[in-house]
């Protein structure tokens, strides 16, 4: 529908200056744009699980839909899932808040803690939602220079002041895949708390936690006993394969959780998502399979990129960010465009001020092969 727009909405001034989150290009959109049949397109652009969702979770929601009273007409009850997560983390149920994706929780945090007089601190090349959630609360974002594309905690500490209300940390970070040892983050929080007496909320976003190899894995929810101002957010969108259902959670002190419940919309997690997440949490077989295929795919892509003469950032997530060196004739925008023309969707990173980098989600073996073959073909011409 075309509209002759002369209307200026009576919105808050700062809203006009926001930019919307640019999602990875959907398969359906590329199909519409270039006329490529959907089944010929692969998408390695949004860090989704290439195996889909847990078959047990799928069965559970099918059963729900098939049940006499299909459970959709009723408003959702968050009890079972939040209980299960709390038990897993060995914390109280009133320390868990569920969200419509973990993004929802990051946004709520912005609303709770930020305003025009305050600021939030994040790292250069950090997940873009931190900046969006901060600006959407009409607050100021302070960006600490990255160190080797990762968070520089001491630079973040230096940017923190008495008006800081949130420090955003992604571990591993997206889109760079960089990882900070847990102990470093623990020491950082301790240092911040000593100086600012818990007046800064630390949001530790662990969307890719489950992809960490055992020797790197840690459980930051264990720190909640030490830090009443810590929020650990996790999601069912990545290894659990439920991105389309929108469900995530955050663990925090009961005092913080109470505030989240006041600001969140009443039913911010739907029946299908709640049930699927509950079942997916227990599907060890699917989780190990997803972990395994990612580990193998990561090695395969690293070796393939190396062979084709591309550098990349070592990643602890389910994606890898490659560097296109213009001096070697590797033009990121060009490569992205040609991949699209060949039905391969990856993620360009202009929005992150990384115009020479491209992020590729680890896919199935076949998808990874198709990506590398297409890239090889493009570079030969
Ligand atoms: C994908 C992602 C999320 C989670 O998004 P959802 O809203 O849960 O789908 C959060 N943080 C980071 C760093 C991510 O990459």
Short mmCIF file of C-alpha atoms and ligand atoms in Angstrom, two decimals:
data_model
loop_
_atom_site.label_atom_id
_atom_site.label_comp_id
_atom_site.label_asym_id
_atom_site.label_seq_id
_atom_site.Cartn_x
_atom_site.Cartn_y
_atom_site.Cartn_z
CA UNK A 1 0.00 0.00 0.00
CA UNK A 2 1.47 3.32 -1.05
CA UNK A 3 0.87 6.30 1.12
CA UNK A 4 1.44 9.94 0.45
CA UNK A 5 3.19 10.70 3.67
CA UNK A 6 2.85 14.14 5.11
CA UNK A 7 1.91 12.90 8.55
CA UNK A 8 4.42 13.44 11.32
CA UNK A 9 3.53 11.04 14.16
CA UNK A 10 3.42 12.60 17.63
CA UNK A 11 6.25 10.31 18.82
CA UNK A 12 9.02 10.99 21.28
CA UNK A 13 11.77 12.86 19.44
CA UNK A 14 14.46 10.26 20.05
CA UNK A 15 12.39 7.56 18.37
CA UNK A 16 12.80 9.24 14.98
CA UNK A 17 16.57 8.78 15.26
CA UNK A 18 16.49 5.05 16.02
CA UNK A 19 17.33 2.47 13.39
CA UNK A 20 15.43 -0.78 13.18
CA UNK A 21 17.29 -4.07 13.75
CA UNK A 22 18.36 -5.45 10.34
CA UNK A 23 17.61 -9.20 10.40
CA UNK A 24 19.34 -11.81 8.24
CA UNK A 25 17.65 -12.02 4.85
CA UNK A 26 14.85 -14.60 4.94
CA UNK A 27 14.88 -17.35 2.30
CA UNK A 28 11.43 -16.25 1.14
CA UNK A 29 12.71 -12.71 0.52
CA UNK A 30 15.71 -13.79 -1.58
CA UNK A 31 13.37 -16.03 -3.54
CA UNK A 32 11.06 -13.07 -4.26
CA UNK A 33 13.95 -10.76 -5.13
CA UNK A 34 15.98 -12.99 -7.45
CA UNK A 35 13.41 -15.57 -8.53
CA UNK A 36 15.43 -18.45 -7.08
CA UNK A 37 13.20 -21.33 -5.90
CA UNK A 38 13.14 -21.50 -2.10
CA UNK A 39 14.36 -25.10 -2.05
CA UNK A 40 17.54 -24.06 -3.88
CA UNK A 41 18.44 -21.46 -1.28
CA UNK A 42 20.49 -22.06 1.87
CA UNK A 43 20.52 -19.61 4.75
CA UNK A 44 23.61 -19.34 6.93
CA UNK A 45 22.80 -15.86 8.15
CA UNK A 46 21.06 -15.92 11.53
CA UNK A 47 22.89 -18.48 13.69
CA UNK A 48 19.90 -20.81 13.63
CA UNK A 49 20.27 -24.53 14.31
CA UNK A 50 20.73 -26.27 10.93
CA UNK A 51 19.19 -29.46 12.36
CA UNK A 52 15.93 -27.66 13.07
CA UNK A 53 14.28 -28.28 16.41
CA UNK A 54 14.42 -31.18 18.84
CA UNK A 55 12.15 -33.95 17.44
CA UNK A 56 10.85 -34.55 20.96
CA UNK A 57 9.87 -30.90 21.31
CA UNK A 58 8.18 -31.05 17.93
CA UNK A 59 6.21 -34.11 18.98
CA UNK A 60 5.16 -32.38 22.18
CA UNK A 61 3.74 -29.34 20.44
CA UNK A 62 2.04 -31.54 17.85
CA UNK A 63 0.41 -33.44 20.69
CA UNK A 64 -0.68 -30.18 22.27
CA UNK A 65 -2.26 -29.04 19.03
CA UNK A 66 -3.99 -32.39 18.60
CA UNK A 67 -5.35 -32.51 22.11
CA UNK A 68 -9.10 -32.10 22.57
CA UNK A 69 -8.70 -28.73 24.24
CA UNK A 70 -5.80 -27.59 22.13
CA UNK A 71 -4.19 -25.42 24.74
CA UNK A 72 -3.94 -22.48 22.39
CA UNK A 73 -7.16 -20.76 23.40
CA UNK A 74 -5.85 -20.53 26.97
CA UNK A 75 -3.44 -17.90 28.20
CA UNK A 76 -0.03 -19.39 28.95
CA UNK A 77 1.28 -20.46 32.37
CA UNK A 78 5.02 -19.94 32.78
CA UNK A 79 5.30 -22.06 35.92
CA UNK A 80 6.61 -25.35 34.54
CA UNK A 81 9.38 -23.91 32.39
CA UNK A 82 10.65 -21.39 34.91
CA UNK A 83 10.66 -24.12 37.58
CA UNK A 84 12.64 -26.46 35.37
CA UNK A 85 15.22 -23.79 34.52
CA UNK A 86 15.54 -22.73 38.16
CA UNK A 87 16.12 -26.34 39.23
CA UNK A 88 18.75 -26.74 36.53
CA UNK A 89 20.59 -23.66 37.73
CA UNK A 90 20.01 -24.59 41.37
CA UNK A 91 18.44 -21.24 42.12
CA UNK A 92 14.97 -20.19 43.26
CA UNK A 93 12.11 -20.00 40.80
CA UNK A 94 11.61 -16.31 41.59
CA UNK A 95 15.06 -15.69 40.11
CA UNK A 96 14.01 -16.68 36.58
CA UNK A 97 12.28 -14.40 34.08
CA UNK A 98 11.10 -15.72 30.72
CA UNK A 99 11.02 -13.66 27.58
CA UNK A 100 9.74 -13.59 24.03
CA UNK A 101 13.27 -14.45 22.95
CA UNK A 102 16.10 -13.22 25.16
CA UNK A 103 16.04 -10.04 23.10
CA UNK A 104 12.78 -9.22 24.85
CA UNK A 105 14.57 -9.38 28.20
CA UNK A 106 17.42 -7.14 27.05
CA UNK A 107 14.84 -4.61 25.96
CA UNK A 108 12.99 -4.80 29.27
CA UNK A 109 16.30 -4.22 31.09
CA UNK A 110 16.74 -1.02 29.10
CA UNK A 111 13.29 0.14 30.18
CA UNK A 112 13.90 -0.68 33.84
CA UNK A 113 17.34 0.81 34.35
CA UNK A 114 17.94 3.47 31.71
CA UNK A 115 16.77 6.97 31.01
CA UNK A 116 18.08 10.16 29.49
CA UNK A 117 20.32 11.00 32.47
CA UNK A 118 22.05 7.62 32.51
CA UNK A 119 24.31 5.63 30.21
CA UNK A 120 25.10 2.04 29.35
CA UNK A 121 28.49 0.61 28.41
CA UNK A 122 29.15 -2.01 25.75
CA UNK A 123 32.03 -3.15 23.56
CA UNK A 124 32.79 -2.26 19.99
CA UNK A 125 31.55 -5.07 17.68
CA UNK A 126 29.23 -6.34 20.42
CA UNK A 127 25.76 -7.69 19.62
CA UNK A 128 23.86 -4.73 18.14
CA UNK A 129 20.79 -5.18 20.33
CA UNK A 130 22.66 -3.65 23.31
CA UNK A 131 22.92 -0.37 21.49
CA UNK A 132 19.33 -0.59 20.24
CA UNK A 133 17.91 -1.41 23.68
CA UNK A 134 19.88 1.47 25.19
CA UNK A 135 18.80 4.01 22.59
CA UNK A 136 15.20 2.76 22.73
CA UNK A 137 15.24 3.75 26.41
CA UNK A 138 16.36 7.25 25.34
CA UNK A 139 19.66 6.66 27.08
CA UNK A 140 23.31 7.08 26.08
CA UNK A 141 25.51 4.26 24.84
CA UNK A 142 29.25 4.28 25.53
CA UNK A 143 31.27 1.99 23.32
CA UNK A 144 34.65 0.68 24.49
CA UNK A 145 37.22 -0.03 21.76
CA UNK A 146 37.58 -3.73 21.06
CA UNK A 147 40.71 -5.75 21.68
CA UNK A 148 41.34 -8.27 18.89
CA UNK A 149 37.61 -7.96 18.00
CA UNK A 150 36.66 -9.05 21.51
CA UNK A 151 35.52 -7.19 24.64
CA UNK A 152 38.25 -5.19 26.37
CA UNK A 153 36.97 -5.33 29.93
CA UNK A 154 39.43 -2.79 31.23
CA UNK A 155 38.38 -0.29 28.53
CA UNK A 156 34.77 -0.98 29.53
CA UNK A 157 35.63 -0.38 33.15
CA UNK A 158 37.23 2.95 32.24
CA UNK A 159 34.05 4.10 30.47
CA UNK A 160 31.85 3.25 33.44
CA UNK A 161 30.90 6.14 35.73
CA UNK A 162 28.35 7.03 38.40
CA UNK A 163 25.67 7.50 35.73
CA UNK A 164 26.19 4.06 34.23
CA UNK A 165 23.27 1.71 34.92
CA UNK A 166 24.01 -1.22 32.60
CA UNK A 167 27.17 -2.91 31.34
CA UNK A 168 26.39 -5.25 28.46
CA UNK A 169 28.67 -8.26 27.99
CA UNK A 170 28.22 -10.97 25.35
CA UNK A 171 30.13 -14.17 25.98
CA UNK A 172 30.73 -15.56 23.41
CA UNK A 173 30.06 -12.41 21.44
CA UNK A 174 28.08 -12.24 18.22
CA UNK A 175 29.12 -11.38 15.47
CA UNK A 176 32.80 -11.93 16.30
CA UNK A 177 32.61 -15.25 18.20
CA UNK A 178 35.19 -14.00 20.69
CA UNK A 179 35.22 -15.52 24.17
CA UNK A 180 36.36 -14.27 27.57
CA UNK A 181 37.42 -16.77 30.25
CA UNK A 182 34.76 -16.87 32.98
CA UNK A 183 37.22 -15.94 35.68
CA UNK A 184 38.03 -12.66 33.90
CA UNK A 185 34.36 -11.71 33.85
CA UNK A 186 33.96 -12.66 37.49
CA UNK A 187 36.91 -10.46 38.48
CA UNK A 188 35.55 -7.63 36.33
CA UNK A 189 32.17 -7.68 38.07
CA UNK A 190 33.88 -7.74 41.44
CA UNK A 191 35.96 -4.72 40.49
CA UNK A 192 32.96 -2.78 39.16
CA UNK A 193 30.96 -3.58 42.30
CA UNK A 194 33.76 -2.50 44.58
CA UNK A 195 33.91 0.87 42.89
CA UNK A 196 30.20 1.46 42.24
CA UNK A 197 28.53 -0.44 45.09
CA UNK A 198 26.19 -2.48 42.89
CA UNK A 199 24.73 0.62 41.22
CA UNK A 200 25.59 -0.80 37.78
CA UNK A 201 23.66 -3.81 36.51
CA UNK A 202 25.83 -6.30 34.63
CA UNK A 203 24.02 -8.13 31.84
CA UNK A 204 25.92 -11.21 30.77
CA UNK A 205 24.43 -12.52 27.54
CA UNK A 206 25.24 -16.19 27.08
CA UNK A 207 23.25 -16.98 23.94
CA UNK A 208 25.97 -19.35 22.72
CA UNK A 209 26.90 -20.88 26.08
CA UNK A 210 25.88 -24.39 25.05
CA UNK A 211 28.27 -24.35 22.08
CA UNK A 212 31.32 -23.90 24.29
CA UNK A 213 33.60 -26.92 24.54
CA UNK A 214 33.59 -28.52 28.02
CA UNK A 215 36.94 -26.97 29.00
CA UNK A 216 35.63 -23.44 28.34
CA UNK A 217 32.17 -23.92 29.79
CA UNK A 218 31.22 -22.39 33.10
CA UNK A 219 27.99 -21.51 34.82
CA UNK A 220 27.66 -17.82 35.58
CA UNK A 221 24.33 -18.43 37.32
CA UNK A 222 26.50 -19.73 40.20
CA UNK A 223 27.69 -16.13 40.69
CA UNK A 224 24.21 -14.84 41.45
CA UNK A 225 24.85 -15.59 45.12
CA UNK A 226 27.78 -13.15 45.02
CA UNK A 227 26.36 -10.47 42.73
CA UNK A 228 22.78 -9.20 43.30
CA UNK A 229 23.23 -6.87 40.30
CA UNK A 230 24.08 -9.64 37.78
CA UNK A 231 21.70 -10.79 35.04
CA UNK A 232 22.59 -13.88 33.00
CA UNK A 233 20.52 -14.20 29.84
CA UNK A 234 20.22 -17.30 27.67
CA UNK A 235 18.09 -18.34 24.76
CA UNK A 236 16.31 -21.27 23.15
CA UNK A 237 16.92 -19.72 19.71
CA UNK A 238 20.37 -21.14 19.08
CA UNK A 239 21.38 -24.68 20.04
CA UNK A 240 17.80 -25.56 21.06
CA UNK A 241 16.58 -24.69 17.57
CA UNK A 242 13.50 -22.68 18.61
CA UNK A 243 14.31 -19.28 17.09
CA UNK A 244 10.91 -19.06 15.40
CA UNK A 245 8.98 -19.67 18.61
CA UNK A 246 10.73 -16.80 20.45
CA UNK A 247 11.68 -17.96 23.92
CA UNK A 248 14.58 -17.06 26.19
CA UNK A 249 15.25 -16.57 29.88
CA UNK A 250 17.32 -14.59 32.32
CA UNK A 251 18.54 -15.58 35.76
CA UNK A 252 19.05 -12.87 38.39
CA UNK A 253 18.43 -11.93 42.01
CA UNK A 254 14.80 -12.07 43.16
CA UNK A 255 14.94 -8.29 43.69
CA UNK A 256 15.78 -7.69 40.04
CA UNK A 257 13.34 -10.32 38.78
CA UNK A 258 10.49 -8.57 40.57
CA UNK A 259 11.16 -5.46 38.49
CA UNK A 260 11.23 -7.46 35.25
CA UNK A 261 7.78 -8.85 36.08
CA UNK A 262 6.45 -5.34 36.50
CA UNK A 263 7.68 -4.15 33.12
CA UNK A 264 7.25 -7.26 30.95
CA UNK A 265 3.96 -7.71 29.14
CA UNK A 266 1.79 -10.26 30.99
CA UNK A 267 2.03 -13.17 28.54
CA UNK A 268 5.39 -12.66 26.86
CA UNK A 269 6.01 -16.37 26.23
CA UNK A 270 3.45 -18.39 24.31
CA UNK A 271 2.07 -21.88 24.96
CA UNK A 272 3.91 -23.60 22.13
CA UNK A 273 7.23 -21.97 23.02
CA UNK A 274 6.91 -22.80 26.72
CA UNK A 275 6.19 -26.45 26.03
CA UNK A 276 8.82 -26.84 23.31
CA UNK A 277 11.49 -25.24 25.51
CA UNK A 278 10.62 -27.48 28.43
CA UNK A 279 11.00 -30.61 26.34
CA UNK A 280 14.05 -29.33 24.44
CA UNK A 281 15.90 -28.75 27.72
CA UNK A 282 15.80 -32.49 28.34
CA UNK A 283 16.61 -33.69 24.84
CA UNK A 284 20.27 -34.49 25.47
CA UNK A 285 20.56 -36.49 22.28
CA UNK A 286 19.53 -33.56 20.10
CA UNK A 287 21.77 -31.21 22.04
CA UNK A 288 24.85 -33.44 21.65
CA UNK A 289 24.09 -33.89 17.98
CA UNK A 290 23.77 -30.14 17.51
CA UNK A 291 26.99 -29.52 19.41
CA UNK A 292 28.83 -32.15 17.39
CA UNK A 293 27.69 -30.99 13.97
CA UNK A 294 28.70 -27.45 14.92
CA UNK A 295 32.16 -28.47 16.12
CA UNK A 296 32.80 -30.48 12.95
CA UNK A 297 31.39 -27.76 10.71
CA UNK A 298 33.54 -25.13 12.40
CA UNK A 299 36.73 -27.08 11.67
CA UNK A 300 35.58 -27.78 8.15
CA UNK A 301 34.87 -24.11 7.42
CA UNK A 302 38.09 -22.93 9.07
CA UNK A 303 40.12 -25.27 6.90
CA UNK A 304 38.12 -24.43 3.79
CA UNK A 305 38.48 -20.68 4.30
CA UNK A 306 42.20 -21.08 4.91
CA UNK A 307 42.59 -23.03 1.69
CA UNK A 308 40.82 -20.26 -0.21
CA UNK A 309 43.16 -17.67 1.32
CA UNK A 310 40.73 -16.07 3.78
CA UNK A 311 41.56 -15.05 7.30
CA UNK A 312 38.88 -15.35 10.00
CA UNK A 313 38.25 -14.57 13.67
CA UNK A 314 38.52 -17.68 15.88
CA UNK A 315 34.95 -18.32 17.06
CA UNK A 316 33.39 -20.01 20.08
CA UNK A 317 29.85 -19.77 18.71
CA UNK A 318 27.89 -21.48 15.93
CA UNK A 319 29.19 -19.08 13.29
CA UNK A 320 32.47 -17.84 11.91
CA UNK A 321 33.38 -14.35 10.77
CA UNK A 322 35.74 -14.21 7.82
CA UNK A 323 37.91 -11.30 6.77
CA UNK A 324 37.91 -10.15 3.16
CA UNK A 325 41.20 -8.41 2.47
CA UNK A 326 40.65 -5.76 -0.21
CA UNK A 327 44.41 -5.83 -0.91
CA UNK A 328 44.05 -9.46 -1.96
CA UNK A 329 41.10 -8.71 -4.21
CA UNK A 330 38.64 -10.04 -1.61
CA UNK A 331 35.71 -7.62 -1.73
CA UNK A 332 33.14 -8.43 0.97
CA UNK A 333 30.18 -6.62 -0.62
CA UNK A 334 30.91 -8.27 -3.95
CA UNK A 335 31.31 -11.71 -2.45
CA UNK A 336 28.06 -11.31 -0.49
CA UNK A 337 26.18 -10.25 -3.62
CA UNK A 338 27.52 -13.16 -5.68
CA UNK A 339 26.72 -15.63 -2.92
CA UNK A 340 23.14 -14.31 -2.93
CA UNK A 341 22.93 -14.73 -6.69
CA UNK A 342 23.96 -18.34 -6.13
CA UNK A 343 21.29 -18.85 -3.48
CA UNK A 344 23.60 -18.67 -0.46
CA UNK A 345 22.57 -16.21 2.27
CA UNK A 346 25.22 -15.17 4.80
CA UNK A 347 25.48 -12.06 6.95
CA UNK A 348 27.31 -8.91 5.85
CA UNK A 349 28.44 -6.78 8.80
CA UNK A 350 28.29 -3.20 7.56
CA UNK A 351 25.95 -2.37 10.42
CA UNK A 352 28.75 -3.35 12.80
CA UNK A 353 31.26 -1.08 11.08
CA UNK A 354 32.92 -4.26 9.83
CA UNK A 355 32.51 -3.71 6.08
CA UNK A 356 35.29 -6.18 5.24
CA UNK A 357 33.90 -9.04 7.30
CA UNK A 358 31.21 -11.59 6.55
CA UNK A 359 29.59 -13.85 9.15
CA UNK A 360 28.69 -17.41 8.20
CA UNK A 361 26.50 -19.58 10.43
CA UNK A 362 27.77 -23.15 10.66
CA UNK A 363 25.30 -25.25 8.68
CA UNK A 364 24.92 -28.94 7.93
CA UNK A 365 27.85 -30.64 6.20
CA UNK A 366 26.11 -30.20 2.85
CA UNK A 367 25.39 -26.53 3.46
CA UNK A 368 28.96 -25.85 4.53
CA UNK A 369 30.22 -27.61 1.42
CA UNK A 370 27.86 -25.67 -0.79
CA UNK A 371 29.04 -22.39 0.76
CA UNK A 372 32.73 -23.20 0.26
CA UNK A 373 32.21 -24.45 -3.29
CA UNK A 374 30.26 -21.34 -4.19
CA UNK A 375 32.90 -19.12 -2.60
CA UNK A 376 35.65 -20.95 -4.52
CA UNK A 377 33.74 -20.50 -7.76
CA UNK A 378 33.25 -16.78 -7.10
CA UNK A 379 36.95 -16.22 -6.32
CA UNK A 380 38.10 -18.02 -9.46
CA UNK A 381 36.35 -15.57 -11.80
C1 LIG B 1 20.87 -14.63 18.92
C2 LIG B 1 21.33 -13.84 20.07
C3 LIG B 1 20.50 -13.56 21.13
C4 LIG B 1 19.14 -14.18 21.27
O1 LIG B 1 18.15 -13.75 20.55
P1 LIG B 1 16.68 -14.29 20.86
O2 LIG B 1 15.90 -13.05 21.04
O3 LIG B 1 16.71 -15.12 22.09
O4 LIG B 1 16.31 -15.06 19.65
C5 LIG B 1 20.96 -12.84 22.20
N1 LIG B 1 22.23 -12.42 22.23
C6 LIG B 1 23.08 -12.69 21.24
C7 LIG B 1 24.48 -12.24 21.37
C8 LIG B 1 22.66 -13.39 20.13
O5 LIG B 1 23.49 -13.62 19.13
#
